[in-house]
XYZ file of C-alpha atoms in Angstrom:
738
model
C -0.086 0.131 0.105
C 1.177 3.520 -0.941
C 2.566 5.911 1.771
C 2.357 9.514 1.932
C 4.606 12.240 3.892
C 2.949 15.121 5.673
C 5.699 17.915 5.939
C 5.758 21.135 7.866
C 6.515 24.556 6.095
C 10.021 23.997 6.296
C 9.865 20.656 4.594
C 10.494 18.333 7.485
C 8.424 15.416 7.570
C 5.948 15.222 10.302
C 4.280 12.070 9.585
C 4.558 9.136 7.074
C 1.238 7.389 6.712
C -0.468 4.857 4.675
C -3.068 6.029 2.093
C -6.066 4.110 4.115
C -9.531 3.200 3.048
C -11.759 6.404 3.266
C -8.897 8.823 1.954
C -10.593 11.118 -0.488
C -9.658 13.412 -3.508
C -12.405 15.869 -4.297
C -12.991 18.882 -6.551
C -15.982 21.241 -7.430
C -15.303 23.928 -9.838
C -15.115 27.337 -7.850
C -16.141 25.696 -4.569
C -13.563 23.122 -3.252
C -10.414 21.395 -4.019
C -8.807 19.327 -1.643
C -7.576 15.678 -0.295
C -8.738 14.078 2.873
C -6.519 11.664 4.687
C -7.808 9.286 7.448
C -5.382 7.862 10.030
C -5.083 7.310 13.696
C -2.242 8.158 16.277
C -1.511 7.087 19.640
C -0.379 10.650 20.446
C -1.752 13.612 18.559
C 0.335 15.804 16.196
C -0.566 19.410 15.763
C -0.765 20.198 11.824
C -0.095 23.892 11.770
C -1.088 26.279 8.599
C 1.169 25.682 5.739
C 1.741 21.901 6.522
C 1.760 20.184 3.072
C 1.490 16.985 1.127
C 2.975 16.615 -2.272
C 1.745 13.592 -4.294
C 0.644 12.334 -7.564
C -2.683 14.261 -7.395
C -0.753 17.583 -6.795
C 0.376 20.026 -3.922
C -2.107 20.293 -1.128
C -1.742 22.470 2.242
C -3.362 22.752 5.739
C -5.534 26.023 5.115
C -7.493 25.713 8.201
C -6.648 24.473 11.783
C -8.071 21.128 12.588
C -8.220 18.876 15.552
C -8.651 15.050 15.688
C -11.279 13.065 17.571
C -10.477 11.191 20.603
C -11.323 7.239 20.052
C -12.801 5.864 23.357
C -11.934 2.236 22.214
C -8.505 2.632 21.414
C -7.575 5.778 23.385
C -6.125 7.189 20.353
C -6.594 9.933 17.957
C -8.569 9.528 14.735
C -7.715 12.094 12.056
C -9.767 13.245 9.066
C -7.147 15.870 7.804
C -8.186 18.014 4.932
C -5.337 19.608 2.895
C -6.730 22.006 0.099
C -4.890 22.721 -2.993
C -1.983 25.304 -2.631
C -3.861 28.214 -3.965
C -6.762 27.788 -1.447
C -4.660 29.544 1.191
C -5.361 32.631 -0.675
C -8.732 32.668 1.237
C -6.815 33.765 4.472
C -5.456 36.904 2.809
C -7.260 40.403 2.249
C -7.339 41.484 -1.505
C -5.593 44.817 -1.440
C -5.629 47.634 -4.140
C -1.981 48.646 -3.319
C -0.615 45.497 -1.586
C 3.049 46.737 -2.015
C 2.397 49.744 0.285
C 1.500 50.006 3.998
C -2.063 50.997 3.122
C -4.527 48.797 4.551
C -7.406 49.538 2.017
C -9.783 46.749 2.341
C -12.994 48.181 0.755
C -12.777 49.815 -2.683
C -14.169 49.999 -6.014
C -12.477 49.488 -9.404
C -14.063 49.692 -12.988
C -11.710 48.278 -15.281
C -11.006 45.202 -17.771
C -10.671 41.638 -16.273
C -7.138 41.698 -17.217
C -6.496 44.965 -15.033
C -8.466 43.258 -12.158
C -6.565 40.119 -12.433
C -3.395 41.987 -12.613
C -3.856 43.380 -9.158
C -4.467 39.810 -8.028
C -0.957 39.015 -9.238
C 0.493 41.883 -7.410
C -1.186 40.757 -4.086
C 0.318 37.328 -4.576
C 3.801 38.730 -5.336
C 3.819 40.969 -2.365
C 2.776 37.954 -0.285
C 5.740 36.236 -1.737
C 3.523 33.242 -3.205
C 4.764 31.416 -6.039
C 4.195 28.045 -7.522
C 7.436 26.037 -6.904
C 9.472 29.172 -7.562
C 7.376 30.320 -10.410
C 5.304 33.630 -10.232
C 1.579 33.237 -10.937
C 0.253 34.497 -14.016
C -3.309 34.617 -15.479
C -4.900 33.490 -18.772
C -8.272 34.825 -20.139
C -9.566 32.731 -22.849
C -11.501 33.700 -26.091
C -14.917 33.126 -24.521
C -14.501 35.950 -22.211
C -14.894 39.653 -23.308
C -12.222 41.584 -21.712
C -14.474 44.616 -21.002
C -14.557 47.001 -18.199
C -16.674 46.180 -15.295
C -17.424 47.799 -11.839
C -15.992 45.828 -8.881
C -16.622 46.517 -5.450
C -14.218 44.908 -2.873
C -15.435 44.903 0.683
C -13.131 43.126 3.129
C -12.827 40.102 0.412
C -10.064 37.716 0.347
C -8.019 37.100 -2.758
C -9.660 33.688 -3.683
C -13.087 35.221 -3.421
C -12.081 38.227 -5.255
C -10.888 35.752 -8.254
C -14.125 33.842 -8.044
C -16.116 37.225 -7.839
C -14.292 38.446 -11.000
C -15.451 35.230 -12.887
C -19.011 35.686 -11.975
C -18.954 39.320 -12.878
C -17.449 38.429 -16.469
C -19.999 35.418 -16.654
C -17.039 33.014 -16.644
C -15.386 30.553 -14.661
C -12.068 30.639 -12.537
C -9.704 27.887 -11.890
C -5.958 27.414 -11.174
C -3.655 24.844 -12.508
C 0.091 25.068 -11.291
C 0.891 28.801 -11.659
C -1.830 29.743 -13.993
C -4.946 31.479 -12.810
C -7.539 30.665 -15.627
C -10.551 32.891 -16.438
C -13.199 31.388 -19.217
C -15.071 28.303 -19.717
C -13.567 24.975 -18.305
C -13.879 22.841 -21.084
C -11.517 20.885 -23.146
C -10.940 17.587 -25.228
C -13.226 15.512 -27.411
C -16.555 14.326 -25.940
C -16.317 11.091 -23.874
C -19.659 9.194 -23.613
C -21.097 8.634 -20.214
C -23.770 5.973 -20.871
C -25.863 4.575 -18.124
C -25.223 0.650 -17.960
C -22.447 0.876 -20.114
C -19.648 2.760 -18.239
C -22.002 4.589 -15.776
C -23.560 2.348 -12.979
C -25.597 5.286 -11.442
C -26.645 8.727 -12.832
C -28.491 11.154 -10.541
C -29.993 14.547 -11.198
C -29.530 17.520 -9.141
C -32.014 20.439 -9.649
C -30.260 23.687 -9.585
C -31.113 26.610 -7.532
C -30.986 28.530 -10.755
C -34.120 29.592 -12.567
C -34.906 28.442 -15.939
C -36.153 31.160 -18.334
C -37.065 31.524 -21.896
C -38.667 34.994 -21.936
C -36.438 37.987 -20.677
C -37.611 41.387 -19.863
C -34.422 43.588 -19.674
C -33.701 46.872 -18.186
C -30.293 48.926 -18.148
C -28.820 51.481 -15.739
C -30.364 54.555 -14.535
C -27.345 56.314 -15.213
C -27.777 59.277 -17.579
C -31.536 58.657 -18.050
C -33.670 61.770 -17.816
C -37.274 61.826 -16.194
C -39.075 62.134 -19.556
C -37.236 59.226 -21.025
C -40.358 56.871 -21.606
C -43.960 57.227 -20.594
C -44.568 56.643 -17.008
C -46.189 53.248 -17.373
C -43.026 51.900 -18.666
C -41.160 51.914 -15.479
C -39.411 49.176 -13.244
C -39.849 48.644 -9.544
C -36.718 47.334 -7.906
C -36.732 46.681 -3.934
C -40.045 48.660 -3.929
C -38.669 51.965 -5.671
C -39.954 52.940 -9.032
C -36.923 53.631 -11.193
C -36.277 55.233 -14.651
C -33.994 52.842 -16.393
C -32.648 52.250 -19.947
C -35.230 49.917 -21.805
C -35.195 47.757 -24.913
C -35.846 49.643 -28.228
C -39.353 50.582 -28.744
C -41.368 47.660 -30.207
C -39.252 45.113 -28.540
C -40.896 44.661 -25.030
C -39.027 41.438 -24.181
C -36.547 38.860 -25.947
C -37.510 35.391 -26.324
C -35.062 32.348 -26.184
C -37.149 30.516 -29.005
C -39.206 31.842 -31.756
C -42.933 31.658 -31.964
C -43.340 30.603 -28.278
C -46.812 30.017 -27.042
C -47.829 31.530 -23.682
C -47.419 28.255 -21.744
C -44.053 27.958 -23.182
C -42.721 31.201 -21.849
C -40.980 31.277 -18.509
C -40.532 34.859 -17.692
C -37.872 36.583 -15.685
C -36.621 40.258 -15.327
C -32.877 40.680 -15.749
C -31.384 44.026 -14.991
C -27.926 45.015 -16.760
C -27.006 47.573 -14.412
C -24.313 49.118 -16.087
C -25.510 49.491 -19.803
C -26.347 52.892 -20.181
C -26.016 55.691 -22.698
C -22.518 57.078 -22.642
C -19.919 58.744 -24.607
C -16.036 58.121 -24.196
C -14.354 61.804 -24.052
C -10.515 62.431 -24.299
C -8.673 64.839 -21.919
C -6.608 67.437 -23.183
C -4.772 70.443 -21.557
C -4.455 68.780 -18.137
C -3.253 71.489 -15.657
C -3.103 71.652 -12.014
C -4.237 74.473 -9.576
C -2.795 74.601 -6.141
C -5.406 74.121 -3.084
C -4.796 74.968 0.550
C -6.624 73.114 3.036
C -6.740 74.115 6.941
C -6.407 70.988 9.164
C -7.450 71.525 12.648
C -5.218 69.604 15.101
C -6.226 67.862 18.400
C -4.514 70.764 20.530
C -6.667 73.286 18.914
C -4.039 74.746 16.469
C -4.482 74.582 12.712
C -2.008 73.456 10.036
C -2.140 74.379 6.326
C -2.007 71.410 3.830
C -1.097 72.359 0.110
C -2.214 69.989 -2.553
C -2.711 70.009 -6.442
C -6.246 69.841 -7.848
C -6.280 68.468 -11.510
C -8.247 70.387 -14.310
C -8.775 69.199 -18.000
C -10.665 70.063 -21.095
C -12.434 67.977 -23.744
C -12.766 69.563 -27.250
C -14.925 66.833 -28.643
C -18.074 68.219 -26.968
C -19.534 71.327 -25.726
C -21.145 70.851 -22.218
C -23.629 72.988 -20.364
C -24.672 72.925 -16.671
C -28.234 72.661 -17.931
C -27.439 68.971 -18.958
C -26.851 68.048 -15.298
C -29.686 65.849 -14.041
C -31.501 67.231 -10.977
C -30.326 65.733 -7.764
C -27.121 63.994 -9.352
C -23.463 64.665 -9.091
C -21.335 64.582 -12.072
C -18.886 61.885 -12.104
C -16.205 60.301 -14.420
C -14.731 57.109 -14.761
C -11.375 56.772 -16.197
C -11.120 54.180 -19.177
C -7.263 54.374 -19.596
C -4.157 55.997 -18.199
C -2.837 55.702 -14.619
C -6.187 56.140 -13.067
C -7.874 53.535 -15.411
C -11.059 52.182 -13.648
C -11.107 54.747 -10.856
C -14.003 57.027 -10.555
C -14.109 60.679 -9.282
C -16.581 63.454 -8.858
C -15.942 66.545 -11.205
C -16.941 70.122 -11.303
C -17.945 71.824 -14.691
C -16.778 75.231 -15.327
C -15.376 75.647 -11.774
C -14.364 79.162 -12.424
C -18.121 80.031 -13.480
C -17.564 81.742 -16.501
C -20.213 82.490 -19.157
C -21.115 79.365 -21.233
C -21.864 81.570 -24.316
C -20.111 84.364 -26.051
C -22.068 87.482 -27.186
C -22.526 86.006 -30.577
C -24.243 83.047 -29.101
C -21.356 80.528 -29.617
C -19.799 78.658 -27.041
C -17.187 80.058 -24.685
C -14.243 77.556 -24.771
C -12.999 79.137 -21.549
C -16.182 77.894 -19.757
C -15.326 74.079 -20.997
C -13.059 73.296 -18.109
C -13.418 70.352 -15.541
C -11.941 70.138 -12.170
C -11.421 66.494 -10.735
C -12.594 66.298 -6.948
C -10.006 64.409 -4.852
C -11.148 61.579 -2.837
C -9.663 58.877 -0.572
C -11.715 55.961 -1.929
C -8.891 54.048 -3.028
C -6.612 53.987 0.169
C -4.799 57.381 -0.374
C -5.830 60.799 -1.718
C -6.163 60.696 -5.563
C -5.337 61.879 -8.028
C -1.928 62.461 -6.409
C 1.964 62.793 -7.487
C 1.868 58.964 -8.570
C -1.364 58.360 -9.802
C -2.772 61.419 -11.917
C -4.486 62.332 -15.146
C -2.757 62.956 -18.452
C -3.210 64.304 -21.917
C -4.928 61.673 -24.097
C -6.656 59.785 -21.104
C -10.206 58.417 -21.883
C -13.051 58.912 -19.472
C -16.874 58.250 -19.400
C -19.006 61.025 -17.795
C -22.310 60.052 -15.791
C -24.898 62.432 -14.077
C -26.049 64.310 -17.093
C -29.056 64.115 -19.606
C -27.948 61.889 -22.402
C -30.884 63.299 -24.734
C -29.442 66.831 -24.664
C -26.966 66.082 -27.288
C -29.258 64.628 -29.819
C -26.558 64.355 -32.580
C -24.461 61.825 -30.688
C -27.565 59.089 -30.679
C -26.427 57.741 -27.253
C -29.866 56.697 -26.196
C -30.521 54.769 -29.451
C -26.924 53.122 -29.337
C -27.517 52.229 -25.587
C -30.925 50.598 -26.343
C -29.393 48.358 -29.238
C -26.469 47.283 -26.915
C -29.064 46.305 -24.478
C -30.952 44.224 -26.774
C -27.956 42.346 -28.006
C -26.784 41.510 -24.650
C -30.348 40.480 -23.695
C -30.255 38.295 -26.869
C -27.101 36.579 -25.709
C -28.262 36.074 -22.107
C -31.517 34.500 -23.304
C -29.437 32.019 -25.312
C -27.889 30.982 -21.850
C -30.783 31.068 -19.830
C -32.339 28.103 -21.784
C -29.700 25.800 -20.935
C -30.850 23.027 -18.637
C -29.205 24.182 -15.294
C -29.333 20.778 -13.666
C -26.199 18.852 -12.733
C -25.824 15.152 -12.945
C -23.810 12.951 -10.694
C -22.118 9.965 -12.581
C -20.986 7.158 -10.566
C -18.535 5.257 -12.968
C -18.025 1.587 -13.220
C -14.886 0.385 -11.868
C -13.679 -2.007 -14.630
C -14.019 1.039 -16.895
C -11.969 3.129 -14.795
C -9.221 0.518 -14.077
C -6.131 -0.015 -16.211
C -3.514 -2.647 -15.498
C -0.766 -0.194 -16.238
C -1.788 1.979 -13.178
C -2.733 5.063 -15.277
C -6.322 4.563 -14.559
C -9.165 6.111 -16.753
C -9.786 9.194 -14.639
C -11.080 12.412 -16.250
C -9.953 15.803 -15.413
C -11.990 19.106 -14.812
C -13.300 20.446 -18.022
C -13.522 17.253 -19.961
C -16.258 17.238 -22.443
C -18.992 14.518 -21.970
C -22.021 13.120 -23.687
C -24.580 12.314 -21.271
C -26.597 9.203 -22.594
C -29.508 8.237 -20.407
C -33.128 7.792 -21.813
C -34.596 8.729 -18.559
C -33.376 12.118 -18.680
C -32.604 12.924 -22.397
C -34.339 12.058 -25.654
C -31.121 12.483 -27.574
C -28.241 12.772 -25.176
C -26.759 15.862 -23.597
C -23.366 17.375 -24.335
C -21.676 19.143 -21.192
C -18.336 18.924 -19.255
C -16.988 17.643 -15.856
C -17.306 20.396 -13.238
C -16.379 18.246 -10.341
C -14.994 14.687 -9.220
C -14.705 12.651 -6.252
C -12.576 9.423 -5.863
C -10.719 7.222 -3.491
C -6.818 7.756 -3.015
C -5.983 4.214 -2.287
C -8.042 2.875 -5.085
C -8.754 5.726 -7.503
C -10.428 3.560 -10.071
C -13.014 2.188 -7.629
C -16.289 3.864 -8.786
C -15.121 7.421 -9.037
C -17.732 9.963 -9.234
C -18.021 12.782 -11.678
C -20.329 15.927 -11.525
C -21.466 16.806 -15.037
C -23.285 20.142 -15.916
C -23.097 23.675 -15.963
C -22.067 26.032 -13.091
C -23.974 29.243 -11.484
C -21.948 31.612 -13.819
C -23.629 29.906 -16.824
C -27.260 28.946 -15.516
C -28.212 31.483 -12.918
C -31.017 33.990 -13.694
C -30.603 36.608 -11.211
C -29.632 40.232 -11.106
C -26.807 40.613 -13.707
C -24.647 43.651 -13.819
C -22.569 44.256 -16.809
C -20.543 47.442 -17.903
C -19.288 48.094 -21.237
C -16.207 50.215 -22.527
C -16.512 51.853 -25.665
C -13.742 50.005 -27.062
C -13.865 46.149 -26.291
C -11.565 43.408 -27.525
C -13.326 40.223 -28.554
C -12.068 36.604 -29.661
C -8.555 37.138 -28.034
C -6.643 35.345 -25.284
C -5.225 37.562 -22.721
C -2.446 36.551 -20.470
C -0.946 38.374 -17.849
C 2.563 38.978 -16.816
C 4.258 37.279 -19.824
C 2.785 33.779 -19.297
C 1.496 31.588 -22.068
C -1.511 30.031 -20.419
C 0.257 26.652 -20.356
C 2.258 25.338 -17.405
C 5.753 24.105 -18.111
C 7.155 21.187 -16.011
C 10.681 21.734 -15.365
C 13.633 19.547 -15.132
C 13.415 19.232 -11.368
C 9.546 19.756 -11.043
C 7.461 17.275 -9.111
C 4.327 18.670 -10.536
C 2.233 15.562 -11.841
C 1.558 15.607 -15.702
C -2.273 16.442 -16.734
C -3.859 17.088 -20.007
C -3.345 20.737 -19.475
C 0.349 21.116 -18.908
C 3.592 20.380 -20.750
C 7.195 19.108 -20.157
C 9.997 21.273 -20.848
C 12.678 20.433 -23.581
C 15.106 19.342 -20.804
C 12.571 17.495 -18.897
C 11.695 15.444 -21.867
C 15.406 14.695 -22.607
C 15.517 13.352 -19.009
C 12.566 11.207 -19.039
C 12.217 9.791 -22.553
C 14.451 7.508 -24.596
C 16.011 9.222 -27.686
C 15.163 7.953 -31.233
C 17.853 9.992 -33.083
C 20.950 8.754 -31.240
C 22.109 6.180 -28.668
C 20.419 6.454 -25.268
C 19.869 4.040 -22.229
C 17.878 3.975 -18.985
C 18.743 2.614 -15.362
C 15.133 1.574 -15.036
C 13.173 -1.406 -16.037
C 11.646 -1.344 -19.779
C 8.511 -3.178 -20.114
C 6.740 -4.180 -23.436
C 2.910 -4.849 -23.230
C 1.452 -6.079 -20.077
C 4.551 -7.691 -18.693
C 4.465 -10.213 -15.767
C 7.868 -11.330 -14.600
C 7.700 -15.104 -14.215
C 9.138 -18.064 -16.344
C 6.020 -20.085 -15.568
C 2.946 -17.548 -15.657
C 4.777 -14.601 -17.376
C 3.646 -12.685 -20.311
C 4.934 -9.704 -22.303
C 8.590 -8.508 -22.217
C 11.009 -6.830 -19.965
C 14.423 -5.625 -19.991
C 16.103 -5.089 -16.672
C 18.915 -2.594 -15.586
C 21.322 -5.664 -14.918
C 21.063 -6.683 -18.400
C 18.662 -9.572 -17.761
C 15.785 -9.822 -20.145
C 12.569 -11.886 -20.550
C 10.444 -12.397 -23.718
C 7.706 -14.580 -24.952
C 9.427 -15.247 -28.276
C 12.856 -13.768 -29.772
C 13.215 -13.845 -33.699
C 16.819 -13.019 -34.906
C 17.030 -12.148 -38.610
C 20.922 -12.089 -38.480
C 23.086 -13.801 -35.926
C 22.578 -14.177 -32.241
C 25.729 -14.615 -30.032
C 25.375 -16.333 -26.745
C 28.122 -17.149 -24.167
C 25.935 -19.683 -22.545
C 22.709 -21.154 -23.386
C 20.465 -22.900 -20.833
C 17.709 -25.025 -21.969
C 14.987 -25.482 -19.457
C 13.277 -28.267 -21.032
C 13.480 -29.725 -24.742
C 15.693 -28.231 -27.423
C 14.279 -28.598 -30.898
C 15.896 -27.626 -34.229
C 15.038 -27.826 -38.011
C 17.262 -28.716 -40.742
C 20.894 -29.587 -40.527
C 23.248 -28.517 -37.864
C 27.129 -28.133 -38.642
C 29.629 -28.179 -35.944
C 32.615 -26.613 -37.948
C 33.865 -23.362 -39.240
C 31.116 -21.472 -41.094
C 30.209 -18.173 -42.491
C 27.390 -16.206 -44.590
C 28.302 -14.939 -47.966
C 27.670 -11.094 -48.283
C 28.601 -10.856 -51.793
C 29.841 -13.091 -54.880
C 32.502 -11.950 -57.624
C 33.367 -14.180 -60.523
C 36.738 -13.599 -61.526
C 38.302 -13.777 -65.067
C 39.862 -17.192 -64.187
C 36.652 -18.817 -63.226
C 37.203 -18.688 -59.510
C 34.820 -16.815 -57.116
C 35.743 -14.134 -54.540
C 33.317 -14.685 -51.578
C 32.991 -11.666 -49.051
C 31.723 -13.085 -45.722
C 29.644 -11.135 -43.455
C 31.201 -9.854 -40.051
C 29.131 -11.163 -37.132
C 30.984 -8.464 -34.714
C 33.629 -5.854 -35.383
C 36.674 -8.004 -35.064
C 35.176 -11.197 -36.654
C 37.551 -12.557 -39.369
C 36.900 -15.824 -41.322
C 38.309 -19.035 -39.852
C 38.669 -20.844 -43.224
C 41.972 -22.197 -44.367
C 43.395 -22.957 -47.689
C 42.360 -26.333 -48.863
C 39.050 -26.239 -46.783
C 36.159 -27.883 -48.680
C 33.215 -25.873 -48.165
C 29.560 -26.670 -48.609
C 26.566 -24.455 -48.653
C 22.642 -24.895 -49.573
C 20.080 -22.487 -50.373
C 16.497 -22.890 -51.473
C 14.379 -21.379 -54.203
C 11.173 -20.901 -52.240
C 9.968 -17.895 -54.324
C 9.393 -20.255 -57.341
C 9.617 -23.968 -57.403
C 11.114 -24.670 -54.033
C 14.238 -26.506 -54.940
C 17.324 -26.731 -52.959
C 20.620 -25.988 -54.416
C 23.816 -27.072 -52.966
C 27.361 -25.480 -53.762
C 30.670 -27.421 -53.253
C 33.819 -25.341 -53.308
C 37.540 -25.452 -52.203
C 39.484 -22.561 -50.687
C 42.298 -21.457 -52.589
C 43.198 -18.386 -50.564
C 41.819 -16.123 -47.908
C 42.055 -12.264 -47.222
C 41.903 -11.663 -43.644
C 41.689 -7.649 -43.726
C 39.066 -8.094 -46.388
C 37.209 -10.995 -44.471
C 37.059 -12.672 -47.895
C 37.994 -16.202 -49.435
C 38.869 -17.170 -52.938
C 37.074 -20.570 -53.950
C 37.148 -22.914 -56.898
C 33.678 -24.573 -57.723
C 33.932 -28.447 -58.066
C 32.756 -30.167 -61.349
C 29.209 -31.724 -61.446
C 31.164 -35.196 -61.638
C 33.009 -34.657 -58.239
C 29.946 -33.720 -55.951
C 27.306 -35.994 -54.650
C 24.108 -35.924 -56.608
C 26.064 -35.274 -59.908
C 25.076 -31.494 -60.017
C 26.777 -28.464 -58.517
C 25.814 -24.817 -58.486
C 27.594 -21.760 -58.233
C 27.768 -19.823 -54.820
C 25.153 -17.146 -54.207
C 24.619 -14.348 -51.534
C 23.135 -15.061 -47.983
C 24.283 -18.629 -48.388
C 25.461 -20.216 -45.187
C 28.503 -22.359 -45.918
C 30.295 -24.703 -43.414
C 33.657 -26.748 -43.745
C 33.315 -30.299 -44.638
C 36.704 -31.279 -44.753
C 40.202 -30.386 -46.263
C 41.962 -31.527 -49.423
C 45.383 -31.537 -47.991
C 45.521 -30.986 -44.243
C 44.301 -34.248 -42.445
C 43.830 -32.413 -39.142
C 40.926 -30.515 -40.865
C 39.278 -33.439 -42.761
C 36.739 -34.255 -40.090
C 33.598 -32.692 -39.136
C 30.268 -33.129 -37.022
C 26.884 -32.424 -38.200
C 23.139 -33.306 -37.397
C 20.736 -33.903 -40.113
C 16.921 -33.735 -40.167
C 16.662 -34.479 -43.811
C 19.117 -37.489 -44.363
C 18.824 -39.372 -41.064
C 22.536 -38.878 -40.580
C 24.576 -38.031 -37.619
C 28.312 -37.786 -38.458
């Protein structure tokens, strides 16, 4: 049974325990990711935060203090020790806007694209010194996510929850593999059939708490919407308050998920896209500062003067009037680029109170001035010396009547945007929100090689069960649970959609004027794929790769000589001379095979026959060789070049040797041809002999044939040397043993 080491934060082993029955591995997308170890001890061990386990399933740490249970029967201590995935410890750290400074801002807002928000996560992790085996964390945003600006409010939230909240906001999922924080749809691979009665022994349905909807009544934001926007009967009530919100284009009261639905088929739901509103993206120019002096009253009653710079700017792309400000509302801008990207501030229009119009009725350019109101919403006074506006920064203004500048067509554009987003949302809302628990058959999961048929998170699946689906349903794995001791023992997979895809509740989205679609964004120079290095113990999955150096260490080469100090197995190898199967080669040079076929030559120092030795044809015990090539010389003799069986192999034939060879003609009539020759001389460096073929009258059978390539020739005597005139051979064809 396999053992596992539990180590403290310094790497010292606290406990080595068996992977006992009841030890579990469990994962649920954006909910849990842990292993649970069950064991008992005579004396308790206190596993502090940061204690960890590194095993085939990954790296796991103690993220919550846990206590054992006292066993009254054994007077020992029973543990069910939960170790969460290494990134789960982020839940113990507050998500900060400026983690590099001493500021402790725990509550803050930021309107920015996902890559900007995720970049702050990386800064938090770097400030904490968190890495994955020495590699800094990066993020990856896949092509299913529109990397648009969204308003995020963080109120004493931890880093892990912040990641999950970002995923919900951008209508996607978040998961972590090695050093990569993924945002997108967790789905990969070709669809695998999960069929009840075939490889699934039990399939259960869990009703989602989400609401299934096919008819969507959609509303946008209240921003920049005047009181006379639509007739009074077209209002929406939110939390008991009548609100004037952006609506779908006139003539489109709702969006249906299917065309031509009957009244009974329509499942209605109201959705508010709270940050779709009429807006214009302005560009700052002529950014200047003006010195402001504040008097600060001290505790002792004295006052101190504090001087700081207020920032002002102009926007030549539009002429604004104080009359455009909505009653009871404050003008605010949100930066869409620059150093203050995503941050929001109140602004004053025409702070010096100059006339808006000239005597000729034209606009007064001196009045088109804006001043940014400094605030401390982000942990320090901003704008400041480090983060400040610059010429060319983009911004979006709110708090004004967007119908006043009709030539911009802002209201119509916003209504059309709301319609497009509602159509996309309706397409998602009609998806079956249920999840399905699939308990797999053990024989389907088991593989003899130990690499069991286990599926990773995101694996595409075809659910086949006539009780639930008429034609099946394609989804993906969003969770799994299996035993650590016998991973193939009825693993359970959760298949379906997550809340980010099936929920029908309040949905808040915000769109920047310029959005980037169909792209994959990777933060901090990462590639989106984790690379397992030479000395990295990270287990291999379907979603990471080995480095080039790691591959050279692990895999045998095909382009040059290579070797290994470990056992090589072929097929399903069992090491046994009686019950074995397959083939194996051991580091000590021992090999075991079912059958060995040698086309060239086999050289043995010793042959041990376990039972019966059987041979076909004739066996000759004398000098021999294989003819590699034949050359007929002008004097009627033949030069035979003999094949070398090893590097320093030279022919043992001598002058006067009578050599005999036999070859068949199996490709045509099947006859056997014999060649009788006498050695005239030999050339040792060339490993060749010069021979004279005997006439037909001097050979057995009365017919002699010339030598041919690949014929095996043996010595059968010598014409002159009596010491070489004997030989020994066994014949299965002539019943002779000489």
